[in-house]
Short mmCIF file of C-alpha atoms and ligand atoms in Angstrom, two decimals:
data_model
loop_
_atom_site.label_atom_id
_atom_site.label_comp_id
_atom_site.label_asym_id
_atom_site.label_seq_id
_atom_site.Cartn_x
_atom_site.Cartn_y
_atom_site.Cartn_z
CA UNK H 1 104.89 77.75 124.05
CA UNK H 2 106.87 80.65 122.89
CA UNK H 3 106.05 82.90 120.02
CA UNK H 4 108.38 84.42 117.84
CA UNK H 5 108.87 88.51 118.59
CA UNK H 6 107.41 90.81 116.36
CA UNK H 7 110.05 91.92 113.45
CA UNK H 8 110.10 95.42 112.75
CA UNK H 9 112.50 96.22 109.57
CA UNK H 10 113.49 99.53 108.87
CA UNK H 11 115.68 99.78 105.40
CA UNK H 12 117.97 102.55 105.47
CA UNK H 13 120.61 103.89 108.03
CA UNK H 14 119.65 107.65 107.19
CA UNK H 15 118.34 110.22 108.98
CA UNK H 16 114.23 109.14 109.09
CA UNK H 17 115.65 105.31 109.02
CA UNK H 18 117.58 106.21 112.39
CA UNK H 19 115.11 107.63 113.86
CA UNK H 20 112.53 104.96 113.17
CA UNK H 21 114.63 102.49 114.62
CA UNK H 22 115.31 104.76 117.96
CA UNK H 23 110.97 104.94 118.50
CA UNK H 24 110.94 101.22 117.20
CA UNK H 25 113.02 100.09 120.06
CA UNK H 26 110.22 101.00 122.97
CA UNK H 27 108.09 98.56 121.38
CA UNK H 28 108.38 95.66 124.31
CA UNK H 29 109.52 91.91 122.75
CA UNK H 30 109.64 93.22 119.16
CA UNK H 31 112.59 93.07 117.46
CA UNK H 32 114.44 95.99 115.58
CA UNK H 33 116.62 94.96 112.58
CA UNK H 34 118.29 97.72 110.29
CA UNK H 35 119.48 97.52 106.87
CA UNK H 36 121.89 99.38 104.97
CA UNK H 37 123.90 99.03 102.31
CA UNK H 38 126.98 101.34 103.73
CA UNK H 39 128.78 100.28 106.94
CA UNK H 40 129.18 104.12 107.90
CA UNK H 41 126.96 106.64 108.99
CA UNK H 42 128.13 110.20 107.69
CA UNK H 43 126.03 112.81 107.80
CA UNK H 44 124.98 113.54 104.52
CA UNK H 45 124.43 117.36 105.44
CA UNK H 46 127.95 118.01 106.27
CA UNK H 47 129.19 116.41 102.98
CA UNK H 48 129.90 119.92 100.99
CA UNK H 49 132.79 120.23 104.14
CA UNK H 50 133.78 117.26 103.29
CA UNK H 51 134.61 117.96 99.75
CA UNK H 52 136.40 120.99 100.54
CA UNK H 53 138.78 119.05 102.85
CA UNK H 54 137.08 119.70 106.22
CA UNK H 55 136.90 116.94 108.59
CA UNK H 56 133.55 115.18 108.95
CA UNK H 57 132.51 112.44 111.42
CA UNK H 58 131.95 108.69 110.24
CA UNK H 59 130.51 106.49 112.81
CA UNK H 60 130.08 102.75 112.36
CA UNK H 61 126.43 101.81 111.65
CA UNK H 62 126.60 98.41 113.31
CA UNK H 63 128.04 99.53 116.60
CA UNK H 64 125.80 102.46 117.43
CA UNK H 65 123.06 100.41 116.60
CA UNK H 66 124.32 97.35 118.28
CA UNK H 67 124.77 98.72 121.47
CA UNK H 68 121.05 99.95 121.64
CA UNK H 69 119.93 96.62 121.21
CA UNK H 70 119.00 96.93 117.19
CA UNK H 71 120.11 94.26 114.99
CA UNK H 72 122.09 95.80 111.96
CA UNK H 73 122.06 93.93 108.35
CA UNK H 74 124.81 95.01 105.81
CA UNK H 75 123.40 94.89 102.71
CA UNK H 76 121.91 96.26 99.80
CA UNK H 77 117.71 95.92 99.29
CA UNK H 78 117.08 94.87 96.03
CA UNK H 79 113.20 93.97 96.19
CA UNK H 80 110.15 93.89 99.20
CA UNK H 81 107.76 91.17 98.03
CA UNK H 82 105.07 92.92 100.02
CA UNK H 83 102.60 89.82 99.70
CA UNK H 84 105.15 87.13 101.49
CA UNK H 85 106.76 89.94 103.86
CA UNK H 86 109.72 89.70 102.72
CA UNK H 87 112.77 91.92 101.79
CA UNK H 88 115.14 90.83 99.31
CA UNK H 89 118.75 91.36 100.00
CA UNK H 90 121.58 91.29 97.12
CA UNK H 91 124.25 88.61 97.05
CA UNK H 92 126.64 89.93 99.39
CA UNK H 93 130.24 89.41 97.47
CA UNK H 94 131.44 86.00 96.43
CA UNK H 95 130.37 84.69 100.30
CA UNK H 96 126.64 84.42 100.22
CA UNK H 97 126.31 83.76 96.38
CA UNK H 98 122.57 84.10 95.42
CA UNK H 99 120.46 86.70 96.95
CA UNK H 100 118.79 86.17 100.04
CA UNK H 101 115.79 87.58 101.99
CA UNK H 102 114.81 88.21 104.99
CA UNK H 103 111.28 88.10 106.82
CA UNK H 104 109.10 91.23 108.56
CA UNK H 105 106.23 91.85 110.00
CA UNK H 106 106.38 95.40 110.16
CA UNK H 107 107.96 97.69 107.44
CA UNK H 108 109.52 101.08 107.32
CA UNK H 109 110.88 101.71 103.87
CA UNK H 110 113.43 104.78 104.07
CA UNK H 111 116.30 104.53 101.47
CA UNK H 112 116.48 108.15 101.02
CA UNK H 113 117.96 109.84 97.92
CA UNK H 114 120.63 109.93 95.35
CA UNK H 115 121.82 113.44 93.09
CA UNK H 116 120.32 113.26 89.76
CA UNK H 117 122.29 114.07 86.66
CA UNK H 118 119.77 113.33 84.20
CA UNK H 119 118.13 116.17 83.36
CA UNK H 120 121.09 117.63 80.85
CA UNK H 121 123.17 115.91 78.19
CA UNK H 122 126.96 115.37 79.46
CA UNK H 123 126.42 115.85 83.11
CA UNK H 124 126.01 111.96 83.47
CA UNK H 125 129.77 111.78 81.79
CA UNK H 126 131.11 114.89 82.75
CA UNK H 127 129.39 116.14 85.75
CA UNK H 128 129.97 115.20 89.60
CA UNK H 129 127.64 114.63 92.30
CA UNK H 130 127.79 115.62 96.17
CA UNK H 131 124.61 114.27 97.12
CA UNK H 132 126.31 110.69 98.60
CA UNK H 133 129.53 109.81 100.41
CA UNK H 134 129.94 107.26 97.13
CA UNK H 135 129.59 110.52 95.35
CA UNK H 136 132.28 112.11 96.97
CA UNK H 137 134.82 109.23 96.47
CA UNK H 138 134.81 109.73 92.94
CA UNK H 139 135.35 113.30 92.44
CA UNK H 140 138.59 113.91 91.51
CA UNK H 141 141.42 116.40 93.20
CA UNK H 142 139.77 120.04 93.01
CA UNK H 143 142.14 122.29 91.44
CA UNK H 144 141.71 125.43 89.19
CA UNK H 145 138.31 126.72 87.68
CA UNK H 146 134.57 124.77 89.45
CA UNK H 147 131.35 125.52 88.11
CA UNK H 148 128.68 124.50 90.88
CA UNK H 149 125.60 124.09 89.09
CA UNK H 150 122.33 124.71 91.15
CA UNK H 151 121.19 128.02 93.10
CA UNK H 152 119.13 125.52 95.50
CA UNK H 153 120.32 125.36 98.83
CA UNK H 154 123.40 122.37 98.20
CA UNK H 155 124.93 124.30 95.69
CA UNK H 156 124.50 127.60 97.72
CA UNK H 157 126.23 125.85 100.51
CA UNK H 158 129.05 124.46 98.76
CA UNK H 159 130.00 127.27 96.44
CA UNK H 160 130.77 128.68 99.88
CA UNK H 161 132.12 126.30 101.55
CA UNK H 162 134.98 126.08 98.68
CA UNK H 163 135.38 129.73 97.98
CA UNK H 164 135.84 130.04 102.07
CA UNK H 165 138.04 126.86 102.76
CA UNK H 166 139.78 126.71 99.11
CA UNK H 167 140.93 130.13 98.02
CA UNK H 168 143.19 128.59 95.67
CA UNK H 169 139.93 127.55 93.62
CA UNK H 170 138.27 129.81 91.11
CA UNK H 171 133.94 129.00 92.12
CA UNK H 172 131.79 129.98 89.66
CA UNK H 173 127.93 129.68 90.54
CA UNK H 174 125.42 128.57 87.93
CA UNK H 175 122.28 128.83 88.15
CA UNK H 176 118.38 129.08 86.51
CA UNK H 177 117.40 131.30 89.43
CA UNK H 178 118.73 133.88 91.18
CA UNK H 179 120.40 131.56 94.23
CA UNK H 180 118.01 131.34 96.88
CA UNK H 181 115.09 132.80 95.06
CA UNK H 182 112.16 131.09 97.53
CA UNK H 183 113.86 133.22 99.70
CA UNK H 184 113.31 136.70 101.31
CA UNK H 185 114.70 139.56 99.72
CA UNK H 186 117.11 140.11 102.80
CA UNK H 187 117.85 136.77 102.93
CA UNK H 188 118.66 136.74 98.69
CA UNK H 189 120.89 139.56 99.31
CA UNK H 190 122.63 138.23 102.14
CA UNK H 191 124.01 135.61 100.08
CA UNK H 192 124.49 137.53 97.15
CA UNK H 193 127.10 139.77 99.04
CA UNK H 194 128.58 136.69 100.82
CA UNK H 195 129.24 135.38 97.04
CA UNK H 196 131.10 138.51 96.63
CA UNK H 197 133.17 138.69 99.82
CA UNK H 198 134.30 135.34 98.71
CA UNK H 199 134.22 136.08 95.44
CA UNK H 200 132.17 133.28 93.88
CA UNK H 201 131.24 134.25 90.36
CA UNK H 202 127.64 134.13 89.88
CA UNK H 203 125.83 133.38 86.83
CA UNK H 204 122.39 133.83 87.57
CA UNK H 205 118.79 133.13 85.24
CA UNK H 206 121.17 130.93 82.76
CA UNK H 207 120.37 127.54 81.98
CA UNK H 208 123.07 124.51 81.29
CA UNK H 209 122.48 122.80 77.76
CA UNK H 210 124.97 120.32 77.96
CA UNK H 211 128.05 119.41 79.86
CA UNK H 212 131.27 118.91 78.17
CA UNK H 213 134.87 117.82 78.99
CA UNK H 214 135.40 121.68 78.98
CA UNK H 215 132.80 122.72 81.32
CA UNK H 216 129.75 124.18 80.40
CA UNK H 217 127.53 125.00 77.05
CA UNK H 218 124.53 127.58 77.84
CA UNK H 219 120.77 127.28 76.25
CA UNK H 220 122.03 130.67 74.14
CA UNK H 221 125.31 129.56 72.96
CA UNK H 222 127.64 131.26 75.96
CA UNK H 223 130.28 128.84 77.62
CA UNK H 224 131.83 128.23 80.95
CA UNK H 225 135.06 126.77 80.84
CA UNK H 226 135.77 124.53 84.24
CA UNK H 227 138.32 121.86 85.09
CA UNK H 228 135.20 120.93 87.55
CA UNK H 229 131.66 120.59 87.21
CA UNK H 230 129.73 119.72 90.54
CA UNK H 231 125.78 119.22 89.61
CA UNK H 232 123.74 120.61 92.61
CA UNK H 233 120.23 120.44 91.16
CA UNK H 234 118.52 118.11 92.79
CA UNK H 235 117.81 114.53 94.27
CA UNK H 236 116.81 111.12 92.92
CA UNK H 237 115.11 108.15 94.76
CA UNK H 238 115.91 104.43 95.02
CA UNK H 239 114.02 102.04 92.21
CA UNK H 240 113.38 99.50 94.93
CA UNK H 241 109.53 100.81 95.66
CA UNK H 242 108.84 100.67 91.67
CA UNK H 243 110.63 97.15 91.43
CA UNK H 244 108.43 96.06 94.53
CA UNK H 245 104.97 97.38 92.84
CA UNK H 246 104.48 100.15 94.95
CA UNK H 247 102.70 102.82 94.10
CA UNK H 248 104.67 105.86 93.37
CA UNK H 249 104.51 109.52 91.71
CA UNK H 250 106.47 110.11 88.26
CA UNK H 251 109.92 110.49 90.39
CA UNK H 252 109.37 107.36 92.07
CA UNK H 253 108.63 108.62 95.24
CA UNK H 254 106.26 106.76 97.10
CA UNK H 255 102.59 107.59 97.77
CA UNK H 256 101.38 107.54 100.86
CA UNK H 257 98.71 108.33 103.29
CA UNK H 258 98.41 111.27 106.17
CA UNK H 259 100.06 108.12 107.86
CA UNK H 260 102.84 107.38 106.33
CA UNK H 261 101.84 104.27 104.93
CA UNK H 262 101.71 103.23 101.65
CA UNK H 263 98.37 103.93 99.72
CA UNK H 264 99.21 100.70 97.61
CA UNK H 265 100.21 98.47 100.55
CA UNK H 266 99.17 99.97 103.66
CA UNK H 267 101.71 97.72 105.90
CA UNK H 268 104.59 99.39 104.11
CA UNK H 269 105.58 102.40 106.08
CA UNK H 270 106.98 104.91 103.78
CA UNK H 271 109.80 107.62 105.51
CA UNK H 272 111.91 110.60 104.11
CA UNK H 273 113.39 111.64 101.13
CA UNK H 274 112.02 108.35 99.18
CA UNK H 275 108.21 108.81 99.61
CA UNK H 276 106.21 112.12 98.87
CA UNK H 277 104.95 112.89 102.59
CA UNK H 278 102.11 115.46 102.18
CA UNK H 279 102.10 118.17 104.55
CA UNK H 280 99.53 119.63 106.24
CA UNK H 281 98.42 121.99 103.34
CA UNK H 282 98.39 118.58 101.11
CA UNK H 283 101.65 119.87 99.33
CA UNK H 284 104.67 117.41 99.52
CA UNK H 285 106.79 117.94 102.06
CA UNK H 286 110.67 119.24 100.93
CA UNK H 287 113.47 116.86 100.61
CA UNK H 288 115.58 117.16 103.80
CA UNK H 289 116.70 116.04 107.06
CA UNK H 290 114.46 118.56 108.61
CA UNK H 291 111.45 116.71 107.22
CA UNK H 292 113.01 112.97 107.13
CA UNK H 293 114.06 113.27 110.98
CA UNK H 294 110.62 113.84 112.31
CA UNK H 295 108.87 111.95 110.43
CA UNK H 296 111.03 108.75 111.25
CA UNK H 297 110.35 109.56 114.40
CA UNK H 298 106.44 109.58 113.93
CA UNK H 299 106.36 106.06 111.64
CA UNK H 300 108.40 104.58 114.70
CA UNK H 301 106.03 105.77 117.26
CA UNK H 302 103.07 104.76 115.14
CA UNK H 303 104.59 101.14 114.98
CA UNK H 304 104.83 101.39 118.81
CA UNK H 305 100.84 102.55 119.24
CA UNK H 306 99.77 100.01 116.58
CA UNK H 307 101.52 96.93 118.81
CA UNK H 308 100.21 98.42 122.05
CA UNK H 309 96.07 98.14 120.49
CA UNK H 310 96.18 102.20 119.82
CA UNK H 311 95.67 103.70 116.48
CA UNK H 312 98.29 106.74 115.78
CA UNK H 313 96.87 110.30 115.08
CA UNK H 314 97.99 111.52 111.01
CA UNK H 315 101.17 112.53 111.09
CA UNK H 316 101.41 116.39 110.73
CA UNK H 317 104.64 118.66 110.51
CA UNK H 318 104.99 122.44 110.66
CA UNK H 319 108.23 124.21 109.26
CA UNK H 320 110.31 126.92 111.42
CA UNK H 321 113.77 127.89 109.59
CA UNK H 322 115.46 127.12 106.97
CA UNK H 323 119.46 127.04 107.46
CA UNK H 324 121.65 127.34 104.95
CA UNK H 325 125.78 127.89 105.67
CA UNK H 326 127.41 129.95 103.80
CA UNK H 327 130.87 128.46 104.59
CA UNK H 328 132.19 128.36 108.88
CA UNK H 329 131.67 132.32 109.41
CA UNK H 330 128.61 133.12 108.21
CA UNK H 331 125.22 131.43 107.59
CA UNK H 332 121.48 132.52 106.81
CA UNK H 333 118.44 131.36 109.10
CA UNK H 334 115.30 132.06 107.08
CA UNK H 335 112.14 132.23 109.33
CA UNK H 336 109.29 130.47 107.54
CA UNK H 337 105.65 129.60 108.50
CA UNK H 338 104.26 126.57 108.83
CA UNK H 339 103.89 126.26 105.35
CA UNK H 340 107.37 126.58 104.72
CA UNK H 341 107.03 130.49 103.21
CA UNK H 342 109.17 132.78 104.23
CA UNK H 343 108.98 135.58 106.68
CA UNK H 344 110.85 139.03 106.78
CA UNK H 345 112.88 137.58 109.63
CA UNK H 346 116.29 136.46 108.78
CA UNK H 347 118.92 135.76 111.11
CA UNK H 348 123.12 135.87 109.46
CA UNK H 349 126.55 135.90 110.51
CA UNK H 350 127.47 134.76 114.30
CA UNK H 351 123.69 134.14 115.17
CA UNK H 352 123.16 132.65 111.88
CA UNK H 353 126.29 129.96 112.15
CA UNK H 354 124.85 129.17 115.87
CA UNK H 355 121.57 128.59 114.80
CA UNK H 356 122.72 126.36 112.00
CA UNK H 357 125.16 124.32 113.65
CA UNK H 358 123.04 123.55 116.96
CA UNK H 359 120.88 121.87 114.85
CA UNK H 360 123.18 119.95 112.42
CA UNK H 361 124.84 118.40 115.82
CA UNK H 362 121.55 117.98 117.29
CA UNK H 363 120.13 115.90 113.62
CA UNK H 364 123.30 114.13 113.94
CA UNK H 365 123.75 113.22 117.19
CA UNK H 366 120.28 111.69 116.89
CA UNK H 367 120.98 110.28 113.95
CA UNK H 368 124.02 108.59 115.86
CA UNK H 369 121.61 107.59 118.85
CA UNK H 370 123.89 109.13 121.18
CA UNK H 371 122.56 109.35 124.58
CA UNK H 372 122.66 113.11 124.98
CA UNK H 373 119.94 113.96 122.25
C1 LIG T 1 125.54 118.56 100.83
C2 LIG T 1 124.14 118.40 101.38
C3 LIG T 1 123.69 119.30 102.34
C4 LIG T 1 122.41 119.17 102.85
N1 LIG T 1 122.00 120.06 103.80
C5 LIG T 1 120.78 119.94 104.33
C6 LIG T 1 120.36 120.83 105.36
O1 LIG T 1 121.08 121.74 105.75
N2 LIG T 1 119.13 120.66 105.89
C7 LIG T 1 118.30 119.64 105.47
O2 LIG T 1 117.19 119.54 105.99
N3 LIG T 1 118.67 118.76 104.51
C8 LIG T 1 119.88 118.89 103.93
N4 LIG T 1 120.28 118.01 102.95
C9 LIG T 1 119.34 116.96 102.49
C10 LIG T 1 119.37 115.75 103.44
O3 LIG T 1 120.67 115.23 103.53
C11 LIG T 1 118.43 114.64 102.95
O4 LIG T 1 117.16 115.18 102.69
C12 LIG T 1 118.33 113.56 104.02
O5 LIG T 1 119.57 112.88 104.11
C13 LIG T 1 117.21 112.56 103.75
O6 LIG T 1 117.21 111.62 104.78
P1 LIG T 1 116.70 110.12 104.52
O7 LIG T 1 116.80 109.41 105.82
O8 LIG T 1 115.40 110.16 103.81
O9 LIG T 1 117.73 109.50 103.47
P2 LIG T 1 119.31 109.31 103.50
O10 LIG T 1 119.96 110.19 104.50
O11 LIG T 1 119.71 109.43 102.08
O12 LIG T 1 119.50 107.80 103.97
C14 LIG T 1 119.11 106.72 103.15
C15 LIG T 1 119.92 105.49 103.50
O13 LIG T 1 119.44 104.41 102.69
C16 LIG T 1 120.54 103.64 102.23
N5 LIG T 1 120.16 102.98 100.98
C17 LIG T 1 119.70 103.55 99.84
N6 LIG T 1 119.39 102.61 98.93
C18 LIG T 1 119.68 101.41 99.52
C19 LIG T 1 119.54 100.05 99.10
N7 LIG T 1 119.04 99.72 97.91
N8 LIG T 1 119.91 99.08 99.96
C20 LIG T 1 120.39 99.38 101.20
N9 LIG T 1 120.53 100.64 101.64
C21 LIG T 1 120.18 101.64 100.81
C22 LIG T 1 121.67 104.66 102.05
O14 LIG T 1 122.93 103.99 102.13
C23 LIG T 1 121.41 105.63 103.20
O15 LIG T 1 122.18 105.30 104.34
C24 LIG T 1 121.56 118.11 102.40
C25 LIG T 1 122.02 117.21 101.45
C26 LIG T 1 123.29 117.34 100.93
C27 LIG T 1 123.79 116.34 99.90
#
């Protein structure tokens, strides 16, 4: 008599879903299935390039995956009914008609993040996102005056990027914070003077009080005027954990254990930008690749242990640099400890764009499963 291999379903095509699914796969007679809603992998850390008309790779989700032996499901999660172990999938078009579901006995839940233009009236309406290819589809042509709101490390990066690769554009930087501000000093300064060499406008320690047709409206009365307004100030997560009675924090991330696994539903691995992964201090772990990459690949070696009789150790993580371009010439390589604070060691320019790029090939040539990371 045969029995049926074990079913390990990762949901999500991102960075910590990816690599999951690459750990997954050494787990003899189970089988891997993916599931995304998008049919293309781009990497999401490359998208400010995109938007200022650089060319950035898209590689089809169902063939990379294919080829490694991983069964890939097109669609779009709608619910995990965690007592039946099942996932619910959304009618796909006018072919399958009603939902349908699909069975697992293993779960890695990893649907990543969103950009979130809640926060301030207008931005909703009048405000663009960069924070998803989908995003990117609707912004319309840049021309004239952009106001990039955010002095986080997105809109840092794509002020840049634009000034660098669209001189024709007038950038204007807005921001609560000086841009940068966990920073180091050198570091803050570094990209203060690459604003000016590009001449990006800064408006630092303002705040946005609504968005309008026109642009901006300040907390303070002041106006920005901008053809453009591209909202940089931070990510969003799926509502598929809440709609599945997970438990979650008050941004819907999920809460899980020095694991990885859900504290609600402790067969419900939990990956990424979606669930608040405590680091070793107990604080949550930043939103990033750098964070969702590694810990993928821990939930898909713990999956692995778990089927071979071997309980995993707690998943631990220890931050190096922080990389942030400042468009193709220059870049700035923060040194931080463990605990992600920063050191007085900051590496710019050539070094800097070396440092950066190595590892954005390197996340997404992993990412891709290609055979030479
Ligand atoms: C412009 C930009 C630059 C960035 N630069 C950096 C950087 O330099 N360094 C860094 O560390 N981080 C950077 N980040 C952040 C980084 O991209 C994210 O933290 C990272 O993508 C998170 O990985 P993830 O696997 O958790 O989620 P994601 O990469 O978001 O993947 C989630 C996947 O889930 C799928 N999905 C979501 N909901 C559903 C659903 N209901 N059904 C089916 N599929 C679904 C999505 O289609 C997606 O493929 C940057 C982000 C942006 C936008």
């Amino acid at each position: 008599m045969t029995t049926a291999a074990h079913r390990i379903v990762i949901l999500g095509a991102g960075y910590a879903g990816l690599a999951a699914a690459r750990q997954a796969l050494r787990a003899k007679g189970a089988q891997v299935t993916v599931i995304d809603a998008r049919a293309e992998f781009v990497d999401r850390v490359r998208l400010h390039q995109a938007l200022a008309g650089q060319p950035v790779r898209r590689t089809d989700i169902r063939k990379s995956l294919e080829r490694k032996g991983i069964e890939f499901v097109q669609a779009r999660v709608e619910r995990i009914d965690p007592a039946a172990r099942r996932v619910e999938l959304a009618a796909d078009g006018a072919a399958r008609g009603a939902g349908w579901a699909l069975h697992y006995d293993s779960l890695v839940y990893a649907l990543g993040s969103r950009g979130d233009r809640s926060a301030v009236p207008g931005a909703g309406e009048f405000a663009y996102s960069i924070a998803t290819p989908e995003d990117l589809a609707r912004i319309p042509e840049l021309t004239g005056k952009v106001a990039v709101v955010g002095g986080g490390a997105t809109g840092i990066e794509l002020a840049a990027e634009l000034a660098e690769s669209r001189p024709d554009l007038e950038v204007e930087l807005v921001s609560a914070e000086e841009p940068g501000s966990w920073l180091s000093a050198k570091a803050r300064d570094h990209i203060r003077a690459t604003f000016d060499r590009l001449g990006v406008r800064v408006h630092a320690g303002v705040k946005v009080r609504e968005v309008t047709a026109a642009g901006l409206e300040l907390v303070g009365g002041e106006r920005i005027e901008a053809g453009i307004v591209l909202w940089c100030t931070g990510f969003a997560v799926p509502d598929v954990a809440i709609r599945s009675g997970l438990a979650v924090d008050a941004d819907g991330r999920v809460l899980v254990d020095d694991k990885l696994r859900s504290r609600s539903h402790p067969a419900v691995y939990a990956v990424g930008d979606c669930a608040l992964m405590p680091g070793s201090d107990g604080r949550a772990l930043r939103m990033a690749c750098a964070t969702a990459l590694p810990a993928g690949k821990y939930v898909g070696a713990s999956i692995v242990s778990r089927l071979r009789g071997r309980e995993p150790e707690a998943h631990s993580f220890g931050y190096v640099l922080q990389c942030i371009s400042l468009g193709r010439r220059d870049a700035v390589v923060q040194r931080v400890r463990p605990d992600d604070a920063p050191t007085d060691r900051v590496f710019t320019g050539r070094l800097g764009v070396f440092v950066k790029e190595s590892i954005v090939r390197a996340v997404g040539g992993a990412a891709r499963l290609s055979p030479l990371t």
